[in-house]
Short mmCIF file of N, CA and C in Angstrom, two decimals:
data_model
loop_
_atom_site.label_atom_id
_atom_site.label_comp_id
_atom_site.label_asym_id
_atom_site.label_seq_id
_atom_site.Cartn_x
_atom_site.Cartn_y
_atom_site.Cartn_z
N HIS A 191 102.64 34.85 190.85
CA HIS A 191 102.89 33.35 190.19
C HIS A 191 101.74 32.83 189.21
N LEU A 192 100.63 33.07 189.79
CA LEU A 192 99.60 32.66 188.94
C LEU A 192 99.42 33.40 187.77
N MET A 193 99.68 34.61 187.73
CA MET A 193 99.38 35.31 186.36
C MET A 193 100.55 34.78 185.43
N GLU A 194 101.81 34.43 185.59
CA GLU A 194 102.79 33.84 184.82
C GLU A 194 102.24 32.49 184.31
N THR A 195 101.49 31.72 185.11
CA THR A 195 100.98 30.41 184.81
C THR A 195 100.03 30.52 183.83
N ILE A 196 98.98 31.53 184.04
CA ILE A 196 98.08 31.85 182.95
C ILE A 196 98.45 32.28 181.59
N GLU A 197 99.47 33.22 181.66
CA GLU A 197 100.18 33.63 180.47
C GLU A 197 100.97 32.62 179.75
N PHE A 198 101.50 31.89 180.33
CA PHE A 198 102.13 30.59 179.73
C PHE A 198 101.24 29.70 179.12
N SER A 199 100.07 29.35 179.70
CA SER A 199 99.08 28.56 179.26
C SER A 199 98.53 28.97 178.03
N LEU A 200 98.22 30.40 178.00
CA LEU A 200 97.62 31.03 176.93
C LEU A 200 98.70 30.90 175.70
N VAL A 201 99.89 31.06 176.03
CA VAL A 201 100.77 31.11 175.00
C VAL A 201 101.00 29.85 174.26
N GLN A 202 100.91 28.59 175.09
CA GLN A 202 101.05 27.20 174.88
C GLN A 202 99.69 26.81 173.88
N LYS A 203 98.51 27.58 174.51
CA LYS A 203 97.36 27.25 173.68
C LYS A 203 97.76 28.01 172.09
N ASP A 204 98.28 29.10 172.22
CA ASP A 204 98.14 29.44 170.80
C ASP A 204 99.36 28.98 170.00
N VAL A 205 100.31 28.36 170.47
CA VAL A 205 101.43 27.44 169.81
C VAL A 205 100.67 26.20 169.24
N ILE A 206 99.90 25.48 169.94
CA ILE A 206 99.17 24.55 169.63
C ILE A 206 98.21 24.93 168.52
N PHE A 207 97.51 25.81 168.47
CA PHE A 207 96.55 26.11 167.58
C PHE A 207 97.43 26.46 166.35
N GLY A 208 98.41 27.35 166.47
CA GLY A 208 99.34 27.58 165.11
C GLY A 208 99.98 26.11 164.61
N LEU A 209 100.20 25.30 165.31
CA LEU A 209 100.90 23.85 164.89
C LEU A 209 99.79 23.38 164.28
N GLU A 210 98.51 23.15 164.68
CA GLU A 210 97.58 22.42 163.99
C GLU A 210 97.02 23.23 162.53
N GLN A 211 97.08 24.51 162.53
CA GLN A 211 96.79 25.23 161.29
C GLN A 211 98.00 24.98 160.23
N GLY A 212 99.16 25.09 160.85
CA GLY A 212 100.21 24.71 159.86
C GLY A 212 100.14 23.17 159.36
N SER A 213 99.89 22.23 160.30
CA SER A 213 99.70 20.80 159.92
C SER A 213 98.85 20.75 158.66
N LYS A 214 97.64 21.18 158.93
CA LYS A 214 96.55 21.61 157.94
C LYS A 214 96.90 21.91 156.19
N VAL A 215 97.64 22.96 156.62
CA VAL A 215 98.16 23.72 155.41
C VAL A 215 98.91 22.74 154.74
N LEU A 216 99.96 22.39 155.35
CA LEU A 216 101.18 21.38 154.97
C LEU A 216 100.48 20.13 154.28
N THR A 217 99.33 19.52 154.91
CA THR A 217 98.66 18.48 154.26
C THR A 217 98.16 18.65 153.05
N GLN A 218 97.58 19.87 152.91
CA GLN A 218 96.81 20.51 151.81
C GLN A 218 97.83 20.55 150.78
N LEU A 219 98.83 21.10 150.94
CA LEU A 219 100.05 21.51 150.00
C LEU A 219 100.52 19.87 149.40
N ASN A 220 100.70 19.29 150.42
CA ASN A 220 101.31 17.93 150.01
C ASN A 220 100.22 17.20 149.14
N LYS A 221 98.77 17.42 149.13
CA LYS A 221 97.96 16.72 148.28
C LYS A 221 97.96 17.04 147.03
N GLU A 222 98.49 18.50 147.07
CA GLU A 222 98.39 19.24 145.55
C GLU A 222 99.61 19.06 145.03
N MET A 223 100.60 18.40 145.84
CA MET A 223 101.89 18.23 145.18
C MET A 223 102.37 17.03 145.23
N ARG A 224 102.20 16.11 144.13
CA ARG A 224 102.28 14.56 144.15
C ARG A 224 103.72 14.36 143.94
N ILE A 225 104.23 13.18 144.48
CA ILE A 225 105.66 12.78 144.59
C ILE A 225 106.02 12.58 143.10
N GLU A 226 105.12 11.97 142.16
CA GLU A 226 105.40 11.70 140.86
C GLU A 226 105.47 13.06 139.94
N ASP A 227 104.92 14.14 140.38
CA ASP A 227 105.28 15.53 139.87
C ASP A 227 106.60 16.02 140.13
N VAL A 228 106.73 15.93 141.40
CA VAL A 228 108.31 16.22 141.86
C VAL A 228 109.22 15.46 141.09
N GLU A 229 109.23 14.17 141.06
CA GLU A 229 110.36 13.43 140.56
C GLU A 229 110.30 13.72 138.98
N ARG A 230 109.18 13.92 138.33
CA ARG A 230 109.28 14.43 136.88
C ARG A 230 110.08 15.77 136.57
N LEU A 231 109.81 16.66 137.51
CA LEU A 231 110.28 18.00 137.44
C LEU A 231 111.75 17.92 137.63
N ALA A 232 112.27 17.19 138.64
CA ALA A 232 113.73 16.99 138.92
C ALA A 232 114.21 16.42 137.72
N ASP A 233 113.53 15.24 137.35
CA ASP A 233 114.32 14.64 135.77
C ASP A 233 114.42 15.47 134.71
N ASP A 234 113.41 16.40 134.46
CA ASP A 234 113.37 17.44 133.55
C ASP A 234 114.46 18.42 133.90
N THR A 235 114.61 18.85 135.00
CA THR A 235 115.75 19.67 135.31
C THR A 235 117.01 19.03 134.96
N ALA A 236 116.97 17.98 135.58
CA ALA A 236 118.46 17.25 135.33
C ALA A 236 118.84 17.07 133.73
N GLU A 237 117.75 16.66 132.97
CA GLU A 237 117.93 16.73 131.73
C GLU A 237 118.29 18.01 131.00
N ALA A 238 117.61 19.07 131.37
CA ALA A 238 117.72 20.57 130.86
C ALA A 238 119.43 20.74 131.14
N ILE A 239 119.73 20.56 132.36
CA ILE A 239 121.38 20.80 132.80
C ILE A 239 122.25 19.95 131.91
N ALA A 240 121.80 18.84 131.80
CA ALA A 240 122.72 17.89 130.95
C ALA A 240 122.94 18.57 129.63
N TYR A 241 121.69 18.88 129.03
CA TYR A 241 121.88 19.57 127.62
C TYR A 241 122.68 20.89 127.53
N GLN A 242 122.38 21.67 128.68
CA GLN A 242 123.00 23.00 128.62
C GLN A 242 124.71 22.72 128.74
N ASN A 243 125.09 21.65 129.55
CA ASN A 243 126.35 21.27 129.87
C ASN A 243 126.87 20.83 128.34
N GLU A 244 126.15 20.20 127.90
CA GLU A 244 126.55 19.68 126.44
C GLU A 244 126.87 20.86 125.49
N VAL A 245 126.00 21.66 125.44
CA VAL A 245 126.13 22.88 124.53
C VAL A 245 127.26 23.76 125.02
N SER A 246 127.41 23.80 126.21
CA SER A 246 128.47 24.84 126.64
C SER A 246 129.89 24.03 126.49
N ASP A 247 130.16 22.64 126.39
CA ASP A 247 131.35 22.06 126.09
C ASP A 247 131.36 22.23 124.70
N ILE A 248 130.33 21.96 123.59
CA ILE A 248 130.45 22.13 122.40
C ILE A 248 131.21 23.78 121.91
N LEU A 249 130.60 24.54 122.48
CA LEU A 249 130.88 25.72 122.45
C LEU A 249 132.35 26.28 122.80
N GLN A 250 132.85 25.71 124.00
CA GLN A 250 134.01 25.78 124.28
C GLN A 250 135.16 25.16 123.83
N SER A 251 134.97 24.12 123.04
CA SER A 251 135.87 23.43 122.25
C SER A 251 136.17 24.20 120.90
N ASN A 252 137.43 23.93 120.63
CA ASN A 252 138.13 24.46 119.36
C ASN A 252 137.74 23.81 118.21
N MET A 253 137.02 24.35 117.31
CA MET A 253 136.78 23.74 116.08
C MET A 253 137.98 23.82 114.81
N THR A 254 138.14 22.58 114.42
CA THR A 254 139.18 22.83 113.32
C THR A 254 138.75 23.77 112.16
N ALA A 255 139.39 23.86 111.05
CA ALA A 255 139.10 24.47 110.27
C ALA A 255 138.20 23.74 109.08
N GLU A 256 138.41 22.41 109.22
CA GLU A 256 137.34 21.70 108.41
C GLU A 256 135.89 21.63 109.00
N ASP A 257 135.96 21.67 110.35
CA ASP A 257 134.70 21.80 111.14
C ASP A 257 133.89 23.22 110.84
N GLU A 258 134.65 24.28 110.92
CA GLU A 258 134.10 25.48 110.63
C GLU A 258 133.48 25.47 109.04
N GLU A 259 134.56 25.15 108.18
CA GLU A 259 134.03 25.14 106.90
C GLU A 259 132.57 24.32 106.77
N ALA A 260 132.51 23.13 107.35
CA ALA A 260 131.27 22.29 107.33
C ALA A 260 130.15 22.97 107.76
N VAL A 261 130.44 23.77 109.04
CA VAL A 261 129.17 24.63 109.60
C VAL A 261 128.93 25.50 108.76
N LEU A 262 129.63 26.40 108.20
CA LEU A 262 129.45 27.39 107.49
C LEU A 262 128.56 26.88 105.78
N GLU A 263 129.12 25.83 105.77
CA GLU A 263 128.41 25.13 104.43
C GLU A 263 127.07 24.70 104.80
N GLU A 264 126.73 24.29 105.94
CA GLU A 264 125.60 23.66 106.43
C GLU A 264 124.73 25.00 106.46
N LEU A 265 125.16 26.15 107.15
CA LEU A 265 124.44 27.36 107.15
C LEU A 265 123.92 27.79 106.01
N GLU A 266 124.90 27.64 105.03
CA GLU A 266 124.45 28.20 103.60
C GLU A 266 123.29 27.18 102.90
N GLU A 267 123.28 26.09 103.24
CA GLU A 267 122.37 25.19 102.46
C GLU A 267 121.17 25.48 103.28
N LEU A 268 120.97 25.56 104.90
CA LEU A 268 119.95 26.02 105.26
C LEU A 268 119.21 27.18 105.03
N GLU A 269 120.16 28.36 104.74
CA GLU A 269 119.52 29.34 104.27
C GLU A 269 118.75 29.34 102.88
N ARG A 270 119.57 28.57 101.95
CA ARG A 270 119.09 28.43 100.56
C ARG A 270 117.53 27.83 100.82
N GLN A 271 117.42 26.65 101.81
CA GLN A 271 116.16 25.97 101.84
C GLN A 271 115.18 26.81 102.29
N GLU A 272 115.46 27.73 103.35
CA GLU A 272 114.59 28.59 103.78
C GLU A 272 114.06 29.71 102.93
N ALA A 273 115.28 30.07 102.05
CA ALA A 273 114.84 30.95 100.95
C ALA A 273 113.86 30.28 100.01
N ASP A 274 113.91 29.05 99.48
CA ASP A 274 113.13 28.25 98.71
C ASP A 274 111.84 27.98 99.39
N ARG A 275 111.60 27.91 100.70
CA ARG A 275 110.53 27.74 101.39
C ARG A 275 109.71 28.86 101.49
N LEU A 276 110.27 29.85 101.59
CA LEU A 276 109.56 31.39 101.40
C LEU A 276 109.46 31.89 99.97
N LYS A 277 110.17 31.16 99.22
CA LYS A 277 109.84 31.45 97.57
C LYS A 277 110.38 33.02 97.45
N LEU A 278 111.65 33.26 97.97
CA LEU A 278 112.24 34.51 97.97
C LEU A 278 113.26 34.37 96.81
N ASP A 279 113.31 35.49 96.16
CA ASP A 279 114.74 35.51 95.25
C ASP A 279 115.40 36.65 95.66
N LEU A 280 116.40 36.11 96.36
CA LEU A 280 117.21 36.99 96.98
C LEU A 280 118.48 37.40 96.00
N PRO A 281 118.59 38.81 96.03
CA PRO A 281 119.64 39.33 95.30
C PRO A 281 121.08 38.63 95.55
N ARG A 282 121.89 38.63 94.65
CA ARG A 282 123.46 38.32 94.75
C ARG A 282 124.38 39.45 94.86
N ALA A 283 125.14 39.48 95.66
CA ALA A 283 126.13 40.49 95.95
C ALA A 283 127.22 40.56 94.72
N PRO A 284 127.62 41.76 94.18
CA PRO A 284 128.44 41.65 93.34
C PRO A 284 129.90 41.10 93.71
N ASN A 285 130.22 40.58 92.68
CA ASN A 285 131.54 39.99 92.83
C ASN A 285 132.79 40.87 92.51
N GLY A 286 132.53 41.60 91.45
CA GLY A 286 133.55 42.52 91.14
C GLY A 286 133.65 43.83 91.64
N ALA A 287 134.62 44.81 91.28
CA ALA A 287 134.78 46.10 92.23
C ALA A 287 133.60 46.96 91.71
N LEU A 288 133.30 47.80 92.72
CA LEU A 288 132.19 48.63 92.32
C LEU A 288 132.64 49.89 91.61
N PRO A 289 131.77 50.72 90.59
CA PRO A 289 132.37 51.77 90.06
C PRO A 289 132.64 52.86 90.83
N ASP A 290 133.47 53.67 90.58
CA ASP A 290 133.83 54.86 91.18
C ASP A 290 132.76 55.96 91.01
N LYS A 291 132.54 56.50 92.11
CA LYS A 291 131.51 57.33 92.00
C LYS A 291 132.07 58.82 92.86
N GLU A 292 131.72 59.96 92.22
CA GLU A 292 132.26 61.22 93.05
C GLU A 292 131.39 61.39 94.31
N ILE A 293 132.14 61.40 95.34
CA ILE A 293 131.53 61.54 96.81
C ILE A 293 131.08 63.08 96.98
N VAL A 294 130.02 63.45 97.15
CA VAL A 294 129.71 64.68 97.64
C VAL A 294 129.46 65.14 99.14
N GLU A 295 130.38 65.96 99.43
CA GLU A 295 130.15 66.29 100.88
C GLU A 295 129.12 66.71 101.22
N PRO A 296 128.48 66.41 102.44
CA PRO A 296 127.23 67.13 103.02
C PRO A 296 127.15 68.73 103.00
N GLU A 297 128.25 69.41 103.55
CA GLU A 297 128.47 70.35 103.54
C GLU A 297 128.44 71.17 102.14
N GLU A 298 128.59 70.62 101.03
CA GLU A 298 128.57 71.28 99.80
C GLU A 298 127.16 71.35 99.38
N GLU A 299 126.24 70.05 99.91
CA GLU A 299 125.00 69.92 99.50
C GLU A 299 124.13 71.08 100.22
N GLU A 300 124.60 71.28 101.49
CA GLU A 300 123.92 72.16 102.40
C GLU A 300 123.90 73.62 101.90
N LYS A 301 125.26 74.15 101.36
CA LYS A 301 125.74 75.13 100.93
C LYS A 301 124.66 75.59 99.71
N GLU A 302 124.50 74.57 99.06
CA GLU A 302 123.97 75.03 97.54
C GLU A 302 122.42 74.98 97.87
N GLY A 303 121.93 74.16 98.99
CA GLY A 303 120.58 74.38 99.26
C GLY A 303 120.19 75.77 99.91
N GLU A 304 121.11 76.09 100.79
CA GLU A 304 121.13 77.58 101.24
C GLU A 304 120.88 78.47 100.23
N GLU A 305 122.09 78.45 99.30
CA GLU A 305 122.06 79.41 98.15
C GLU A 305 120.73 79.51 97.44
N GLU A 306 120.06 78.59 97.12
CA GLU A 306 118.90 78.34 96.38
C GLU A 306 117.70 79.01 97.31
N GLU A 307 117.71 78.83 98.68
CA GLU A 307 116.62 79.51 99.45
C GLU A 307 116.78 81.09 99.50
N LEU A 308 118.27 81.35 99.77
CA LEU A 308 118.29 82.79 99.38
C LEU A 308 117.94 83.70 98.33
N GLU A 309 118.17 82.80 97.06
CA GLU A 309 117.79 83.44 95.82
C GLU A 309 116.25 83.49 95.93
N GLU A 310 115.64 82.51 96.28
CA GLU A 310 113.91 82.36 96.51
C GLU A 310 113.48 83.48 97.08
N GLU A 311 114.15 83.82 98.15
CA GLU A 311 113.52 84.80 99.20
C GLU A 311 113.75 86.07 98.36
N GLU A 312 115.02 86.30 97.89
CA GLU A 312 115.27 87.77 97.22
C GLU A 312 114.21 88.04 96.14
N GLU A 313 113.98 86.96 95.32
CA GLU A 313 112.88 87.13 94.24
C GLU A 313 111.53 87.13 94.88
N GLU A 314 110.94 86.88 95.58
CA GLU A 314 110.13 87.16 96.52
C GLU A 314 110.06 88.40 97.00
N GLU A 315 110.85 89.05 97.47
CA GLU A 315 110.96 90.19 98.21
C GLU A 315 110.88 91.40 96.83
N GLU A 316 111.54 90.83 95.80
CA GLU A 316 111.46 91.93 94.68
C GLU A 316 110.15 92.02 93.92
N GLU A 317 109.47 90.82 93.96
CA GLU A 317 107.89 90.88 93.56
C GLU A 317 107.11 91.43 94.67
N THR A 318 107.51 91.34 95.84
CA THR A 318 106.62 92.24 96.73
C THR A 318 106.55 93.72 96.41
N HIS A 319 107.86 94.16 96.35
CA HIS A 319 108.20 95.62 96.09
C HIS A 319 107.77 96.06 94.84
N GLN A 320 107.67 95.27 93.78
CA GLN A 320 107.14 95.71 92.65
C GLN A 320 105.74 96.09 92.60
N ARG A 321 104.93 95.12 93.51
CA ARG A 321 103.64 94.90 93.37
C ARG A 321 103.07 96.26 94.26
N SER A 322 103.90 96.64 95.35
CA SER A 322 103.74 97.75 96.15
C SER A 322 103.73 98.95 95.08
N ARG A 323 104.69 98.91 94.40
CA ARG A 323 104.92 100.28 93.45
C ARG A 323 103.82 100.46 92.45
N ASN A 324 103.42 99.31 92.02
CA ASN A 324 102.26 99.52 91.17
C ASN A 324 100.72 99.87 91.66
N ASN A 325 100.58 99.40 93.01
CA ASN A 325 99.16 99.56 93.71
C ASN A 325 99.26 100.71 94.38
N PRO A 326 98.71 101.76 93.94
CA PRO A 326 98.81 103.12 94.78
C PRO A 326 98.18 102.99 96.27
N MET A 327 97.49 101.77 96.74
CA MET A 327 97.16 101.77 98.09
C MET A 327 98.23 101.31 98.95
N LEU A 328 99.15 100.23 98.34
CA LEU A 328 100.18 99.68 98.99
C LEU A 328 101.22 100.69 98.96
N ALA A 329 101.51 101.63 98.26
CA ALA A 329 102.59 102.65 98.03
C ALA A 329 102.30 103.51 99.14
N ARG A 330 101.38 103.75 99.64
CA ARG A 330 101.37 104.88 100.75
C ARG A 330 101.98 104.29 102.08
N CYS A 331 101.88 102.89 102.20
CA CYS A 331 101.93 102.17 103.41
C CYS A 331 103.68 102.21 103.75
#
């Protein structure tokens, strides 16, 4: 029975020490975290949530054709202003039809390239063969 009482007293002592340490840490944390900062953070968060909800509501609403046209005009104006600010001379896309041009299939281009390579290889082999005939040292090989 005495051993149980001693063990229980040691556990109580450890618990009291833990509570004291926890209380000190909590007091230090509370000093670092002022109420004004917490309130400001809560206000900022509430404002950000309200702003996001407003954006979501706008995006979910259906725009009329006039609204969409007005938005596109505003976008074009902003793009012009930005181009002027950067002093860029942006090219204009052609309005008319593009001229017709014959489209060469990649296979045809590859075949032409292969034929040219074969001709070059044959010419090189012929030149090597001619040189070996004209050179007595190479003719023996």
